[in-house]
Amino acid sequence: MQIDEILIRYGELSTKGKNIKDFIKTLASNVSQAVADLDRVELTWSRDRMHVKVNNSDQGPEIMDRLQKVFGIQNLSPAIKVGKDLDQVKDQVASLAHDKFQPGMTFKIDTHRADHDYPYNSMELNRILGSAVIQAQPGFKAQMEEPDLRIRVEFRQDAVYLSTDTLPGAKGLPVGTAGKGSLMLSGGIDSPVAGYLSMKRGMTVEAVHFHSPPYTSPQALAKAKDLAGKIAKFGGPVTFIEVPFAHIQEAIKEHIPEGYTMTITRRMMLRLTDRIRQDRGSQAIITGESLGQVASQTLESMQAINAVTTTPVLRPLVAMDKNEIIDLSRVIDTYDLATLPYEDCCTIFAPTKPKTKPKVDNAIRYEQALDIEDLMDQALASLKIETIYPGQLVEDQEKEEFDSIL
Ligand code: ATP
Ligand code: MG
């Protein structure tokens, strides 16, 4: 399909008052970034929409596909470009209508005349083009209210743009307009979905992943990175911070009564994430917790775990059913990866009977057996930080590294 231009409508963004310029600028930069590796596109925008001029029309469908993942876009319409000669426009409109026609269908021509010097006004153009459609396809009936096919014809200075389709955008707000959050990203189903939903509200997300070699495998780490690559498709490159956690899990296993190992493990993770968050200038912590899903996700557990910080801990999935979360994970294409059988650090050390109603006081008392500052310092001294690009897979990267050695 030939696509010369894509019209973007903003949606929720358009409710922003004075700040709207900043929102639109951020959206424009996200749109550019989403197609940066393709042939150059040109962007122009106004308060209520954005135009993406496609220089290589063969790349149009790919560009459409990528833009459908960019938050802040309500919907998009691909358009083809024709010369301004009226006969040429009539022919193109008639042939578009002919291609789309099915018995019983109705249509409407929607002309917009940005070029006010054009010798016909929009009413006249609607009539002329409508007749051209009926002539080419006699069964096609014009209908003003709720037509089956709306043919939008925009007369501009440089050319005329025709579009018939409107595809849904990803909605939400442009990533980068709502601050930065530190996403606790495991290799499971939930946390990538929580990351996606946070991006949808405009947050830039950094991933913090706890990894416990030799108890956990390189594949488990690769899986978490690949998940970061999946969600990066919605918000641009994701900083991935790998935190060594085995020494802490060993200390917990040795010194903490079994009923509290889960609670204290989570408290350590949250403390570390909070430190990392602070160093990296992010304003919130995001988790994939959902109320009542497992022992660590009862309100009592959340209270005992959350007590280590006053930083907002955002839980976008808190009220969602597992099935709803799974549905979303399929939409964002993280489900298949997340269900690969590589255990992460929590499963390996999971106690058989974690307390579902732990008490903060008990947690604090048991933690006295640990040198918390020292354990944290050791972890923080060995962080590994890298950038994961949209769609990047660890295998590809390793192959590239291998290729570069050869
Ligand atoms: P998920 O599917 O996201 O792993 P879950 O239902 O398996 O969630 P838990 O394993 O109890 O639940 O984890 C709860 C939350 O704690 C996760 O959603 C994630 O935000 C965080 N978390 C768990 N394990 C890790 C890890 N290894 N690294 C970073 N964060 C983690
Ligand atoms: Mg998990």
Short mmCIF file of C-alpha atoms in Angstrom, two decimals, residues 52-255:
data_model
loop_
_atom_site.label_atom_id
_atom_site.label_comp_id
_atom_site.label_asym_id
_atom_site.label_seq_id
_atom_site.Cartn_x
_atom_site.Cartn_y
_atom_site.Cartn_z
CA VAL A 52 4.52 12.55 9.31
CA LYS A 53 5.75 12.96 5.76
CA VAL A 54 7.06 9.64 4.47
CA ASN A 55 9.86 10.02 1.95
CA ASN A 56 10.10 6.34 1.06
CA SER A 57 6.50 5.24 0.62
CA ASP A 58 7.51 1.54 0.64
CA GLN A 59 8.34 2.00 4.32
CA GLY A 60 4.87 3.41 5.01
CA PRO A 61 3.35 0.22 6.47
CA GLU A 62 6.37 -0.35 8.74
CA ILE A 63 6.19 3.25 9.94
CA MET A 64 2.46 2.90 10.63
CA ASP A 65 3.13 -0.24 12.62
CA ARG A 66 5.76 1.45 14.78
CA LEU A 67 3.71 4.59 15.32
CA GLN A 68 0.81 2.50 16.56
CA LYS A 69 3.02 1.67 19.55
CA VAL A 70 3.89 5.26 20.43
CA PHE A 71 1.94 6.55 23.46
CA GLY A 72 0.13 9.84 23.15
CA ILE A 73 -1.47 9.02 19.79
CA GLN A 74 -5.23 8.54 19.70
CA ASN A 75 -5.40 7.36 16.10
CA LEU A 76 -3.59 7.57 12.78
CA SER A 77 -4.63 7.90 9.16
CA PRO A 78 -2.31 6.94 6.32
CA ALA A 79 -2.67 9.25 3.32
CA ILE A 80 -1.60 9.19 -0.31
CA LYS A 81 -0.42 12.28 -2.09
CA VAL A 82 -1.71 13.46 -5.48
CA GLY A 83 -1.10 16.52 -7.62
CA LYS A 84 -3.51 19.45 -7.31
CA ASP A 85 -5.01 19.15 -10.75
CA LEU A 86 -8.71 18.52 -10.18
CA ASP A 87 -9.03 15.79 -12.82
CA GLN A 88 -6.18 13.92 -11.21
CA VAL A 89 -7.82 14.22 -7.78
CA LYS A 90 -11.15 13.01 -9.19
CA ASP A 91 -9.49 9.97 -10.76
CA GLN A 92 -7.69 9.05 -7.55
CA VAL A 93 -10.75 9.51 -5.36
CA ALA A 94 -12.84 7.45 -7.76
CA SER A 95 -10.28 4.68 -7.88
CA LEU A 96 -9.94 4.62 -4.07
CA ALA A 97 -13.71 4.37 -3.74
CA HIS A 98 -13.81 1.66 -6.36
CA ASP A 99 -11.24 -0.40 -4.44
CA LYS A 100 -13.15 -0.10 -1.19
CA PHE A 101 -16.65 -0.62 -2.57
CA GLN A 102 -18.83 -3.49 -1.45
CA PRO A 103 -22.52 -3.84 -2.35
CA GLY A 104 -24.77 -1.74 -0.12
CA MET A 105 -21.98 0.54 1.13
CA THR A 106 -22.36 4.28 1.72
CA PHE A 107 -19.69 6.98 1.52
CA LYS A 108 -18.99 10.59 2.29
CA ILE A 109 -16.41 12.99 0.91
CA ASP A 110 -14.84 15.16 3.58
CA THR A 111 -12.91 17.97 1.95
CA HIS A 112 -10.61 20.31 3.85
CA ARG A 113 -9.18 23.26 2.02
CA ALA A 114 -6.03 24.56 3.64
CA ASP A 115 -5.10 26.22 0.34
CA HIS A 116 -7.67 29.00 0.23
CA ASP A 117 -6.62 30.04 -3.25
CA TYR A 118 -7.85 26.82 -4.74
CA PRO A 119 -10.50 27.75 -7.30
CA TYR A 120 -13.30 25.72 -5.64
CA ASN A 121 -14.55 25.81 -2.07
CA SER A 122 -15.00 22.71 0.01
CA MET A 123 -18.74 22.40 -0.60
CA GLU A 124 -18.14 22.46 -4.34
CA LEU A 125 -15.28 20.01 -4.04
CA ASN A 126 -17.42 17.62 -1.99
CA ARG A 127 -20.02 17.69 -4.74
CA ILE A 128 -17.57 17.31 -7.64
CA LEU A 129 -15.69 14.45 -6.00
CA GLY A 130 -18.91 12.77 -4.82
CA SER A 131 -20.20 12.71 -8.40
CA ALA A 132 -16.89 11.25 -9.57
CA VAL A 133 -17.29 8.41 -7.09
CA ILE A 134 -20.87 7.65 -8.14
CA GLN A 135 -19.91 7.74 -11.77
CA ALA A 136 -17.11 5.25 -11.26
CA GLN A 137 -19.16 3.02 -8.98
CA PRO A 138 -22.88 3.48 -9.65
CA GLY A 139 -24.06 1.44 -6.63
CA PHE A 140 -22.20 3.66 -4.13
CA LYS A 141 -24.60 5.89 -2.18
CA ALA A 142 -23.59 9.13 -0.55
CA GLN A 143 -24.60 9.44 3.11
CA MET A 144 -23.69 12.33 5.41
CA GLU A 145 -24.34 10.65 8.79
CA GLU A 146 -22.21 7.63 9.69
CA PRO A 147 -21.11 6.61 6.22
CA ASP A 148 -19.37 3.24 5.81
CA LEU A 149 -16.48 4.92 4.03
CA ARG A 150 -15.24 8.41 4.71
CA ILE A 151 -12.86 9.77 2.09
CA ARG A 152 -10.88 12.62 3.50
CA VAL A 153 -9.45 14.98 0.91
CA GLU A 154 -7.13 17.71 2.06
CA PHE A 155 -6.09 20.45 -0.37
CA ARG A 156 -2.82 21.93 0.78
CA GLN A 157 -0.25 24.25 -0.75
CA ASP A 158 2.05 21.49 -1.95
CA ALA A 159 -0.43 18.77 -2.96
CA VAL A 160 -3.67 17.01 -2.15
CA TYR A 161 -3.78 14.25 0.45
CA LEU A 162 -6.35 11.45 0.43
CA SER A 163 -7.14 9.07 3.26
CA THR A 164 -9.87 6.56 4.00
CA ASP A 165 -8.67 4.64 7.05
CA THR A 166 -8.24 5.55 10.68
CA LEU A 167 -6.31 3.08 12.80
CA PRO A 168 -6.18 3.07 16.59
CA GLY A 169 -3.11 4.50 18.30
CA ALA A 170 -1.66 3.34 21.64
CA LYS A 171 -3.46 6.20 23.52
CA GLY A 172 -2.03 7.43 26.85
CA LEU A 173 0.55 10.21 27.20
CA PRO A 174 3.93 10.58 25.50
CA VAL A 175 6.73 8.79 27.34
CA GLY A 176 8.90 11.41 29.00
CA THR A 177 6.09 13.74 30.05
CA ALA A 178 5.47 12.18 33.47
CA GLY A 179 8.90 11.82 35.03
CA LYS A 180 10.93 8.68 35.56
CA GLY A 181 10.15 5.45 37.41
CA SER A 182 12.33 2.52 38.48
CA LEU A 183 10.62 -0.66 37.38
CA MET A 184 11.42 -3.79 39.36
CA LEU A 185 11.58 -6.13 36.40
CA SER A 186 11.65 -9.87 37.03
CA GLY A 187 11.43 -12.46 34.29
CA GLY A 188 7.74 -13.04 34.97
CA ILE A 189 4.48 -12.13 33.30
CA ASP A 190 3.47 -9.24 35.53
CA SER A 191 6.30 -6.75 35.79
CA PRO A 192 6.71 -6.13 32.02
CA VAL A 193 2.99 -5.35 31.86
CA ALA A 194 3.39 -2.97 34.82
CA GLY A 195 6.24 -1.28 32.93
CA TYR A 196 4.12 -0.96 29.80
CA LEU A 197 1.23 0.60 31.71
CA SER A 198 3.57 3.08 33.42
CA MET A 199 4.96 4.11 30.06
CA LYS A 200 1.42 4.55 28.86
CA ARG A 201 0.92 7.28 31.47
CA GLY A 202 4.01 9.06 30.17
CA MET A 203 6.71 7.74 32.50
CA THR A 204 10.22 6.99 31.36
CA VAL A 205 11.03 3.58 32.80
CA GLU A 206 14.36 2.17 33.94
CA ALA A 207 14.54 -1.53 34.74
CA VAL A 208 16.09 -2.89 37.93
CA HIS A 209 16.67 -6.64 37.86
CA PHE A 210 17.90 -8.82 40.72
CA HIS A 211 20.02 -11.68 39.62
CA SER A 212 21.60 -14.44 41.72
CA PRO A 213 24.30 -16.35 39.91
CA PRO A 214 25.25 -19.17 40.27
CA TYR A 215 21.78 -20.04 41.58
CA THR A 216 20.13 -18.42 38.58
CA SER A 217 21.18 -19.03 34.99
CA PRO A 218 22.48 -16.67 32.29
CA GLN A 219 19.26 -17.52 30.44
CA ALA A 220 17.18 -16.02 33.25
CA LEU A 221 19.15 -12.79 32.95
CA ALA A 222 18.89 -12.85 29.15
CA LYS A 223 15.14 -13.32 29.46
CA ALA A 224 14.78 -10.23 31.66
CA LYS A 225 16.84 -8.20 29.19
CA ASP A 226 14.77 -9.46 26.28
CA LEU A 227 11.63 -8.43 28.15
CA ALA A 228 13.14 -4.96 28.55
CA GLY A 229 13.69 -4.98 24.76
CA LYS A 230 10.02 -5.77 24.25
CA ILE A 231 8.74 -2.92 26.38
CA ALA A 232 11.32 -0.57 24.85
CA LYS A 233 9.24 -0.78 21.67
CA PHE A 234 6.69 1.40 23.43
CA GLY A 235 8.94 4.01 24.95
CA GLY A 236 12.40 3.93 23.44
CA PRO A 237 15.64 2.48 24.87
CA VAL A 238 15.43 1.17 28.44
CA THR A 239 18.28 1.43 30.92
CA PHE A 240 18.72 -2.02 32.44
CA ILE A 241 20.35 -2.25 35.84
CA GLU A 242 21.47 -5.66 36.97
CA VAL A 243 21.84 -6.08 40.72
CA PRO A 244 23.85 -9.02 42.13
CA PHE A 245 21.70 -10.56 44.82
CA ALA A 246 23.06 -14.03 45.64
CA HIS A 247 25.11 -12.92 48.67
CA ILE A 248 22.00 -11.33 50.17
CA GLN A 249 19.85 -14.38 49.58
CA GLU A 250 22.52 -16.57 51.16
CA ALA A 251 22.69 -14.32 54.21
CA ILE A 252 18.90 -14.33 54.53
CA LYS A 253 18.72 -18.10 54.21
CA GLU A 254 21.37 -18.48 56.91
CA HIS A 255 20.12 -15.92 59.44
#
